[in-house]
């Protein structure tokens, strides 16, 4: 069975969690001494051989920080850094193990797919597997008092994150995972969730990744794995970290759905749906300002103010503003890499960690939902990278109803959307704003995909669709310049208005909104936004043409579409505008009146030779064969439509 891929969002690593403060400071000093131009690889790698554990730890910590600058990575690889760091994973000192795992983790995250494949080629999986097995064997000796830190689990957390990065980017690492029994080891880390949610979340991320499109692993799943995941799914610990953990468990169970015992499929799928629904019911627009206020109160009540956290907060803001990392590839398939750094936030930023966990959970939930509902075409989706050939085994009959209900809290909630639109989040919490917008974009993209597969009744009927369209229209008209958000909202709006039109439900856009949309169609720099904007004008206009007294509005739409068809620099946008004109003025007395008033026939006659020449001159160099095929069809339809208008004039 084909299955669409829900891409995980790896995050660039910035420093090893649990590093001693003095080690971090010493690493900073090391960087300052070396300067920007020098590569410290040789000196730091040499220090790995020191008989002093403190020196080895310092070397690993320094490497962990230096490789964040991608230009330094080749210098380390040329000096065989992976082979020299690998043995450090089994060092006699736990702190060396942890910092070595952190260094390799950062190397894998900042180096991308090629570096990950090189690391696997240099046999990093052998010591990593041995380390994870030793860590899990040491869990039984874990400190029983919850307030005390378990150093073995800190090492395991770094190691699991390294494993996750490697399996995300390297098919060879995934093959080793399948054959080395690492599944049971990661499940053991997951089972630490009652008292170490950070380790459990890392394990859950890893499981969510390795169970995707991996039939070799799915064939070997046993009831112990299923039981561990269900225990997490049914857990009731409060807090956003546990909410994220349950969401990842739900995604993993969905990946495993084909391997579930038949008797448990319905129950498990219902629990998955309930978990995702509960996650999306949380109002981030309300909760995040509350978390910020709680942070301020905590700082006011602290016995002594410190300034050590401020640089971390500034660093987070800088990281978040960069948005998503460039595309990488996994198993030869393109994928996006996301800036999820929730497990790397400073220990003193509990509220920020909670906010990041909430947003990561909601983003993940939305991606899982789209995968559940849709047989996706890659061209129709923002983050899915594989099309699904068969989604017939979607579980119980009530699954679609449950999913349509749980989509509403985030996709269509005016309160959640308004929390961002009105900038109600305090300025100092702005490091979360970009991720909140990304969650909205995922929700809207999910809505766009779901509308293509679900009927109007499942989505609440005519009234709910009209309300949703009205809400989306408020989002597209002037709330943000963020391209990803604008593309997502206008794509969802187009799909929604198309459904409304197909069901003969009255459109709900005002003439003022039409003007705003035509302005967006002419001024936006993003081609896909302009294409969708003119398509929406066409959908709305063709519906209005069937109603009485709409000639004036049709004239406005016609003039806007003519302007785009004539002046836009992109042929695809020109063609979409012409196609929309054909739909709007194809039939009806109101359309005939409007066409005469705007002199549509002479305008199209003047445009026809220009459009043909533009296709001939620019087409083959700038546009794909598929686009050229569509443009040729529009060229033919333009000739036919001019003939139709000539007959109308002769009436």
XYZ file of C-alpha atoms in Angstrom:
651
model
C 0.000 0.000 0.000
C 1.322 3.437 -0.891
C 1.407 5.950 1.917
C 1.921 9.677 1.811
C 4.894 10.820 3.822
C 4.489 13.139 6.757
C 7.877 14.793 6.970
C 9.409 15.247 10.372
C 10.983 18.551 11.140
C 14.525 18.115 12.268
C 16.037 21.103 13.932
C 19.472 22.588 13.869
C 21.277 21.835 17.093
C 22.967 24.650 18.926
C 24.599 23.163 22.007
C 24.482 19.952 23.928
C 21.830 19.856 26.585
C 23.375 19.176 29.951
C 26.809 20.609 29.216
C 28.522 21.977 32.316
C 28.395 25.779 32.378
C 32.176 26.038 32.539
C 32.571 23.807 29.474
C 30.288 26.051 27.442
C 32.145 29.166 28.588
C 35.485 27.568 27.760
C 34.207 26.652 24.301
C 33.139 30.251 23.755
C 36.596 31.407 24.773
C 38.146 28.866 22.412
C 36.166 30.286 19.487
C 37.184 33.831 20.361
C 40.859 32.888 20.471
C 40.762 31.113 17.149
C 38.991 33.950 15.379
C 36.593 33.725 12.488
C 39.054 32.536 9.850
C 40.854 29.748 11.658
C 39.604 26.160 11.667
C 40.211 24.550 15.056
C 39.570 21.008 13.823
C 43.105 19.661 14.105
C 43.718 20.973 17.602
C 40.346 19.912 18.985
C 40.502 16.442 17.456
C 43.975 16.002 18.934
C 42.583 16.784 22.385
C 40.214 13.812 22.067
C 43.238 11.599 22.763
C 44.035 13.293 26.066
C 44.264 11.056 29.156
C 42.243 13.706 31.022
C 38.459 13.242 30.878
C 38.016 16.976 31.434
C 40.093 17.767 28.344
C 38.217 15.200 26.240
C 34.918 16.628 27.434
C 36.081 20.153 26.619
C 37.171 19.051 23.129
C 33.794 17.423 22.413
C 31.914 20.451 23.736
C 34.024 22.775 21.582
C 33.466 20.645 18.478
C 29.746 20.639 19.235
C 29.717 24.425 19.065
C 32.157 24.972 16.205
C 30.350 22.669 13.741
C 27.267 24.871 14.026
C 29.130 27.015 11.507
C 28.691 24.888 8.420
C 31.858 26.195 6.781
C 33.923 24.444 9.468
C 32.418 20.998 8.835
C 34.614 20.035 5.818
C 37.712 20.687 7.906
C 36.530 18.216 10.533
C 35.496 15.602 7.975
C 38.823 15.840 6.161
C 40.538 15.063 9.462
C 38.449 11.920 10.013
C 36.382 13.491 12.781
C 33.666 10.833 12.724
C 36.082 7.946 13.309
C 37.824 9.896 16.048
C 34.612 10.988 17.780
C 32.947 7.567 17.487
C 35.007 5.894 20.232
C 34.173 8.808 22.534
C 30.587 7.508 22.595
C 31.895 4.634 24.717
C 34.313 6.684 26.829
C 34.745 5.788 30.490
C 33.335 9.221 31.441
C 29.590 9.770 31.100
C 30.124 13.475 30.482
C 32.478 12.693 27.597
C 29.887 10.315 26.177
C 27.206 12.964 26.403
C 29.275 15.744 24.844
C 30.594 13.409 22.120
C 27.032 12.427 21.238
C 26.137 16.120 21.234
C 29.019 16.914 18.872
C 28.023 14.160 16.460
C 24.402 15.216 16.775
C 25.258 18.789 15.773
C 27.471 17.538 12.977
C 24.594 15.472 11.579
C 22.053 18.278 11.941
C 24.170 21.117 10.560
C 25.874 19.062 7.855
C 22.747 17.767 6.155
C 22.173 14.577 4.241
C 25.621 14.223 2.724
C 27.307 14.492 6.106
C 24.850 12.016 7.646
C 25.565 9.510 4.905
C 29.290 10.061 5.391
C 28.904 9.470 9.126
C 27.123 6.174 8.506
C 29.751 5.228 5.937
C 32.387 5.775 8.629
C 30.557 3.328 10.890
C 29.169 5.717 13.490
C 26.196 3.385 13.895
C 28.302 0.695 15.580
C 29.399 2.690 18.648
C 26.047 4.510 18.681
C 24.169 1.211 18.869
C 26.467 -0.024 21.635
C 26.016 3.223 23.554
C 22.226 3.060 23.367
C 22.224 -0.530 24.564
C 24.451 0.362 27.515
C 22.243 3.347 28.357
C 19.116 1.222 28.409
C 20.836 -1.380 30.541
C 21.694 1.441 32.963
C 18.113 2.654 33.249
C 17.376 0.036 35.900
C 19.987 1.689 38.096
C 18.406 5.113 37.564
C 18.107 7.449 40.484
C 14.746 6.895 42.123
C 14.308 10.453 43.394
C 12.587 12.464 40.655
C 14.276 15.721 41.544
C 17.721 14.268 40.915
C 19.170 14.102 37.436
C 19.974 10.791 35.809
C 23.195 11.226 33.851
C 22.641 8.015 31.870
C 19.354 9.354 30.549
C 21.045 12.606 29.509
C 23.517 10.572 27.464
C 20.656 8.532 25.998
C 18.814 11.701 24.999
C 21.768 12.949 22.949
C 22.261 9.505 21.426
C 18.616 9.117 20.438
C 18.644 12.531 18.788
C 21.736 11.565 16.823
C 20.027 8.327 15.787
C 16.926 10.264 14.735
C 18.975 12.654 12.571
C 20.817 9.803 10.872
C 17.686 7.758 10.160
C 15.938 10.874 8.830
C 18.661 11.499 6.247
C 20.277 8.160 5.468
C 18.619 5.040 4.077
C 21.651 3.046 5.189
C 21.177 4.220 8.786
C 17.530 3.215 8.562
C 18.553 -0.222 7.315
C 20.942 -0.607 10.256
C 18.136 0.474 12.585
C 15.885 -2.235 11.175
C 18.467 -4.984 11.472
C 20.141 -4.084 14.775
C 17.145 -4.334 17.071
C 17.285 -0.626 17.830
C 13.504 -0.399 17.851
C 13.334 -2.063 21.270
C 16.040 0.270 22.580
C 14.179 3.403 21.460
C 10.942 2.037 22.910
C 12.723 1.633 26.253
C 13.616 5.335 26.080
C 9.987 6.125 25.296
C 8.904 4.202 28.381
C 10.858 6.644 30.586
C 8.102 9.222 29.946
C 6.617 9.254 33.472
C 9.729 10.934 34.873
C 11.835 12.015 31.861
C 9.582 13.483 29.220
C 12.509 15.081 27.366
C 14.067 11.681 26.615
C 10.660 10.235 25.771
C 9.941 13.040 23.274
C 13.277 12.432 21.541
C 12.428 8.734 21.318
C 8.929 9.523 20.031
C 10.332 11.792 17.307
C 12.681 8.998 16.290
C 9.887 6.406 16.219
C 7.655 8.730 14.230
C 10.433 8.981 11.632
C 11.529 5.351 11.388
C 7.979 3.979 11.109
C 7.252 6.068 8.005
C 7.159 4.114 4.775
C 9.316 1.374 6.303
C 7.623 -1.993 5.626
C 10.715 -3.927 6.739
C 10.399 -2.494 10.241
C 6.607 -2.641 10.361
C 6.718 -6.374 9.685
C 8.739 -6.883 12.877
C 6.533 -4.854 15.218
C 5.346 -6.702 18.299
C 2.711 -6.200 20.969
C 5.281 -4.709 23.365
C 5.927 -1.817 20.970
C 2.226 -1.289 20.413
C 1.575 -1.441 24.144
C 4.249 1.149 24.922
C 2.796 3.553 22.377
C -0.747 3.038 23.612
C 0.380 3.660 27.188
C 1.786 7.009 26.103
C -1.328 7.811 24.090
C -3.588 7.114 27.056
C -1.395 8.885 29.606
C -2.847 11.906 31.380
C 0.155 13.915 32.584
C -0.450 17.641 32.238
C 1.725 20.069 30.335
C 2.566 20.823 26.733
C 5.564 18.492 26.661
C 3.320 15.514 27.408
C 0.829 16.850 24.867
C 3.586 16.775 22.234
C 4.601 13.291 23.356
C 1.046 11.990 22.916
C 0.805 13.622 19.492
C 3.997 11.921 18.296
C 2.756 8.597 19.653
C -0.486 9.113 17.727
C 1.460 9.759 14.532
C 3.559 6.640 15.055
C 0.476 4.507 15.637
C -1.044 5.889 12.464
C 2.134 4.921 10.569
C 1.708 1.434 12.034
C -2.004 1.116 11.286
C -1.508 -1.625 8.693
C 0.319 -3.742 11.276
C -2.231 -3.372 14.068
C -4.187 -6.442 15.147
C -7.604 -6.329 13.491
C -9.381 -6.442 16.841
C -7.584 -3.300 18.022
C -7.643 -1.202 14.861
C -10.880 0.675 15.519
C -10.041 1.382 19.153
C -6.526 2.564 18.335
C -7.583 4.795 15.441
C -10.295 6.377 17.572
C -7.712 7.078 20.284
C -5.418 8.639 17.676
C -8.221 10.900 16.435
C -9.145 11.902 19.988
C -5.510 12.771 20.768
C -5.155 14.980 17.696
C -8.478 16.638 18.427
C -7.458 17.435 22.005
C -4.191 18.912 20.755
C -5.911 21.212 18.268
C -8.534 22.243 20.803
C -5.798 24.079 22.709
C -5.938 27.790 21.861
C -2.336 28.842 21.280
C -3.373 32.462 20.896
C -4.590 32.436 24.482
C -2.128 30.028 26.085
C 1.105 31.569 24.838
C 0.427 35.043 26.280
C -0.498 33.310 29.542
C 2.820 31.460 29.498
C 4.636 34.725 28.898
C 2.867 36.324 31.856
C 3.751 33.346 34.032
C 7.397 33.751 33.027
C 7.343 37.428 34.016
C 5.801 36.605 37.389
C 8.414 33.911 37.994
C 11.237 36.332 37.246
C 9.740 38.994 39.505
C 9.510 36.509 42.347
C 13.014 35.134 41.822
C 15.384 35.905 44.719
C 18.030 37.458 42.484
C 17.879 38.508 38.876
C 20.466 37.134 36.496
C 21.319 38.094 32.976
C 22.483 34.744 31.748
C 19.196 33.904 30.052
C 18.866 37.027 27.929
C 21.424 35.996 25.296
C 19.621 32.673 24.960
C 16.323 34.442 24.392
C 17.917 36.685 21.773
C 19.440 33.651 20.106
C 16.049 31.970 19.948
C 14.482 35.024 18.332
C 17.239 35.065 15.735
C 16.823 31.369 15.068
C 13.083 31.595 14.686
C 13.149 34.530 12.314
C 15.135 32.432 9.896
C 12.105 30.178 9.411
C 12.513 26.771 7.846
C 15.847 25.445 6.780
C 16.501 24.627 3.106
C 15.242 21.426 1.637
C 17.303 18.318 2.157
C 16.692 14.833 0.881
C 15.867 11.533 2.462
C 16.171 8.325 0.486
C 16.386 10.412 -2.663
C 13.187 12.330 -1.909
C 12.989 16.035 -1.207
C 11.974 17.125 2.245
C 11.912 20.272 4.341
C 13.925 20.604 7.502
C 12.224 22.511 10.273
C 13.572 24.558 13.154
C 12.177 22.501 15.998
C 14.600 23.165 18.836
C 12.272 22.503 21.762
C 14.646 20.124 23.521
C 17.523 22.595 23.203
C 15.958 25.572 24.940
C 17.731 26.844 28.058
C 16.747 25.177 31.305
C 15.563 28.505 32.719
C 13.040 29.031 29.933
C 10.344 26.606 31.038
C 7.492 28.683 29.649
C 9.162 29.072 26.273
C 9.757 25.325 26.186
C 6.064 24.784 26.907
C 5.025 27.189 24.141
C 7.357 25.563 21.634
C 6.091 22.100 22.566
C 2.482 23.251 22.063
C 3.150 24.692 18.623
C 5.231 21.706 17.529
C 2.430 19.376 18.643
C -0.209 21.332 16.740
C 1.914 21.492 13.605
C 2.556 17.744 13.792
C -1.135 17.025 14.412
C -2.140 18.933 11.303
C 0.363 17.083 9.153
C -0.887 13.738 10.468
C -4.499 14.743 9.750
C -3.768 15.650 6.145
C -2.059 12.294 5.721
C -5.075 10.555 7.209
C -7.661 12.265 5.046
C -6.036 12.788 1.702
C -4.597 10.872 -1.167
C -2.192 13.656 -2.012
C -0.738 14.804 -5.268
C 2.679 16.323 -4.590
C 1.752 19.460 -6.525
C -1.225 20.142 -4.283
C 0.522 20.014 -0.958
C 3.058 22.191 0.820
C 4.955 19.585 2.816
C 3.919 16.085 1.652
C 6.595 14.618 -0.585
C 5.072 11.328 -1.759
C 1.716 10.690 -3.359
C -0.556 8.018 -1.957
C -1.752 5.301 -4.278
C -4.333 3.839 -1.931
C -5.885 5.144 1.268
C -8.821 2.778 1.327
C -7.939 1.295 4.716
C -8.750 4.368 6.757
C -10.229 2.512 9.682
C -13.730 2.892 11.129
C -16.589 4.463 9.203
C -16.726 7.296 11.664
C -13.146 8.347 11.034
C -13.967 11.024 8.464
C -16.622 12.521 10.707
C -14.190 12.685 13.574
C -11.521 14.274 11.423
C -13.864 16.869 9.976
C -14.808 17.864 13.508
C -11.262 18.112 14.788
C -10.106 20.240 11.865
C -12.358 23.107 12.906
C -10.613 24.320 16.081
C -7.460 25.512 14.370
C -8.374 25.899 10.706
C -11.553 27.868 11.147
C -11.365 29.379 14.606
C -11.569 33.146 14.440
C -10.239 33.331 17.979
C -7.021 31.464 17.244
C -6.443 33.257 13.953
C -7.284 36.601 15.559
C -4.708 36.073 18.279
C -2.040 36.438 15.636
C -3.796 38.889 13.383
C -4.331 41.395 16.166
C -0.776 40.951 17.504
C -2.110 40.190 20.962
C 1.068 38.318 21.877
C 3.417 40.485 23.946
C 6.370 41.777 21.959
C 8.901 39.875 24.084
C 7.209 36.608 23.131
C 7.751 37.291 19.439
C 10.050 34.293 19.091
C 6.869 32.199 19.007
C 5.027 34.295 16.437
C 6.752 32.833 13.390
C 6.039 29.294 14.515
C 2.424 30.219 15.267
C 2.096 31.539 11.724
C 3.639 28.325 10.461
C 1.041 26.324 12.382
C -1.693 28.426 10.790
C -0.173 27.843 7.365
C -0.149 24.089 7.971
C -3.792 24.252 9.072
C -4.827 26.172 5.992
C -2.852 23.918 3.672
C -4.488 20.944 5.370
C -7.897 22.502 4.840
C -7.079 23.012 1.161
C -6.212 19.314 0.819
C -9.148 18.054 2.849
C -11.681 20.084 0.874
C -10.699 18.112 -2.220
C -11.655 14.814 -0.581
C -14.559 15.521 1.801
C -18.142 16.458 0.989
C -19.942 19.602 2.094
C -22.123 17.805 4.614
C -19.124 16.340 6.436
C -17.735 19.843 6.761
C -20.891 21.234 8.358
C -23.133 22.097 5.417
C -23.807 25.337 3.555
C -23.828 27.626 6.575
C -20.504 26.365 7.939
C -18.874 26.654 4.517
C -20.065 30.233 4.100
C -18.823 31.170 7.562
C -15.465 29.572 6.816
C -15.196 31.420 3.501
C -16.001 34.713 5.188
C -13.361 34.057 7.833
C -10.736 33.112 5.260
C -11.514 36.262 3.310
C -10.625 38.345 6.370
C -7.269 36.558 6.520
C -6.294 37.031 2.892
C -7.094 40.724 2.770
C -4.151 42.514 4.277
C -3.185 40.740 7.502
C 0.350 39.691 6.676
C 3.058 39.792 4.046
C 4.281 36.304 4.980
C 4.421 34.407 1.696
C 3.864 30.937 3.118
C 0.795 32.078 5.025
C -0.620 33.999 2.064
C -0.158 31.027 -0.273
C -1.824 28.711 2.224
C -4.825 30.925 2.958
C -5.550 31.785 -0.669
C -5.238 28.129 -1.730
C -7.682 27.118 0.999
C -10.015 29.925 0.005
C -9.986 28.844 -3.634
C -10.810 25.243 -2.695
C -13.582 26.361 -0.356
C -15.194 28.732 -2.869
C -14.979 26.029 -5.529
C -16.882 23.654 -3.257
C -19.458 26.347 -2.500
C -19.935 27.004 -6.216
C -20.255 23.312 -7.068
C -23.058 22.975 -4.499
C -24.848 26.107 -5.821
C -24.438 27.748 -2.420
C -24.615 31.579 -2.609
C -21.217 33.257 -2.542
C -20.494 35.569 0.381
C -17.775 37.942 -0.838
C -18.604 41.645 -0.947
C -17.682 43.976 -3.841
C -15.120 45.587 -1.552
C -13.478 42.207 -0.981
C -13.487 41.659 -4.731
C -11.541 44.875 -5.190
C -9.045 43.823 -2.538
C -8.631 40.463 -4.207
C -8.040 42.004 -7.627
C -5.421 44.234 -6.041
C -3.731 41.181 -4.530
C -3.830 39.534 -7.952
C -1.923 42.389 -9.551
C 0.538 43.383 -6.816
C 1.684 40.203 -5.052
C 5.152 38.975 -6.005
C 4.239 35.294 -5.568
C 3.004 33.749 -8.819
C 0.875 31.073 -7.126
C -0.935 33.752 -5.101
C -1.750 35.707 -8.261
C -2.943 32.540 -9.984
C -5.237 31.636 -7.094
C -6.505 35.199 -6.783
C -7.683 35.358 -10.400
C -9.135 31.851 -10.085
C -11.190 33.006 -7.091
C -12.448 35.979 -9.114
C -13.485 33.548 -11.826
C -15.241 31.187 -9.423
C -17.128 34.010 -7.733
C -17.986 35.745 -10.998
C -19.360 32.607 -12.642
C -21.645 32.109 -9.637
C -22.827 35.730 -9.666
C -23.561 35.521 -13.393
C -26.456 33.199 -12.574
C -28.076 35.783 -10.298
C -30.131 38.872 -11.173
C -28.801 42.385 -10.733
C -25.137 41.458 -10.696
C -23.984 43.124 -13.930
C -22.180 45.929 -12.124
C -20.181 43.516 -9.974
C -19.409 41.387 -13.027
C -18.062 44.488 -14.774
C -15.695 45.066 -11.880
C -14.527 41.445 -11.989
C -14.145 41.551 -15.763
C -12.033 44.701 -15.699
C -9.789 43.230 -13.010
C -9.289 40.004 -14.971
C -8.604 41.886 -18.205
C -5.957 43.937 -16.452
C -4.207 40.789 -15.195
C -4.504 39.015 -18.560
C -3.004 42.025 -20.319
C -0.362 43.317 -17.921
C 0.944 40.454 -15.786
C 4.479 39.440 -16.705
C 3.827 35.717 -16.146
C 2.143 33.691 -18.899
C 0.597 31.243 -16.437
C -1.124 34.118 -14.644
C -2.240 35.572 -17.996
C -3.727 32.225 -18.928
C -5.492 31.790 -15.594
C -7.044 35.239 -15.959
C -8.297 34.414 -19.469
C -9.676 31.105 -18.242
C -11.507 32.956 -15.468
C -12.950 35.399 -18.025
C -14.312 32.494 -20.047
C -16.080 31.153 -16.949
C -17.515 34.490 -15.830
C -18.877 35.605 -19.191
C -19.843 32.231 -20.640
C -23.596 32.562 -20.260
C -26.484 34.636 -18.897
C -28.109 38.016 -19.441
C -26.151 39.695 -16.645
C -22.871 38.457 -18.137
C -23.852 39.669 -21.625
C -24.706 43.119 -20.302
C -21.456 43.366 -18.344
C -19.390 42.134 -21.332
C -20.824 44.863 -23.566
C -20.287 47.571 -20.953
C -16.578 46.748 -20.500
C -16.063 46.196 -24.250
C -14.851 42.678 -23.630
C -14.908 41.576 -27.293
C -12.575 44.259 -28.712
C -10.326 43.921 -25.671
C -9.893 40.178 -26.245
C -9.401 40.637 -29.986
C -6.571 43.056 -29.256
C -5.098 40.686 -26.675
C -5.246 37.527 -28.826
C -2.225 38.135 -31.085
C -0.161 39.428 -28.154
C -0.926 36.295 -26.108
C -0.051 33.994 -29.036
C 3.213 35.811 -29.675
C 4.147 35.701 -26.012
C 3.642 31.936 -25.906
C 5.758 31.527 -29.035
C 8.621 33.734 -27.829
C 8.770 32.949 -24.104
C 7.055 29.614 -23.705
C 9.707 27.025 -24.323
C 12.427 28.719 -22.364
C 10.514 29.608 -19.201
C 7.635 27.165 -18.780
C 7.240 23.411 -18.343
C 5.673 21.138 -20.991
C 2.585 20.780 -18.807
C 2.215 24.547 -18.502
C 2.679 24.983 -22.236
C -0.011 22.386 -22.899
C -2.461 24.301 -20.705
C -1.510 27.594 -22.352
C -2.077 26.097 -25.818
C -5.544 24.973 -24.720
C -6.298 28.472 -23.417
C -5.119 29.920 -26.725
C -7.598 27.681 -28.564
C -10.376 28.499 -26.095
C -9.671 32.217 -26.521
C -10.313 31.947 -30.240
C -13.543 30.031 -29.609
C -14.685 32.462 -26.920
C -14.145 35.434 -29.228
C -16.367 33.644 -31.754
C -19.030 33.166 -29.072
C -18.940 36.869 -28.138
C -19.266 37.853 -31.797
C -22.496 35.854 -31.990
C -23.770 37.512 -28.804
C -23.134 40.961 -30.272
C -25.119 40.089 -33.419
C -28.245 39.203 -31.399
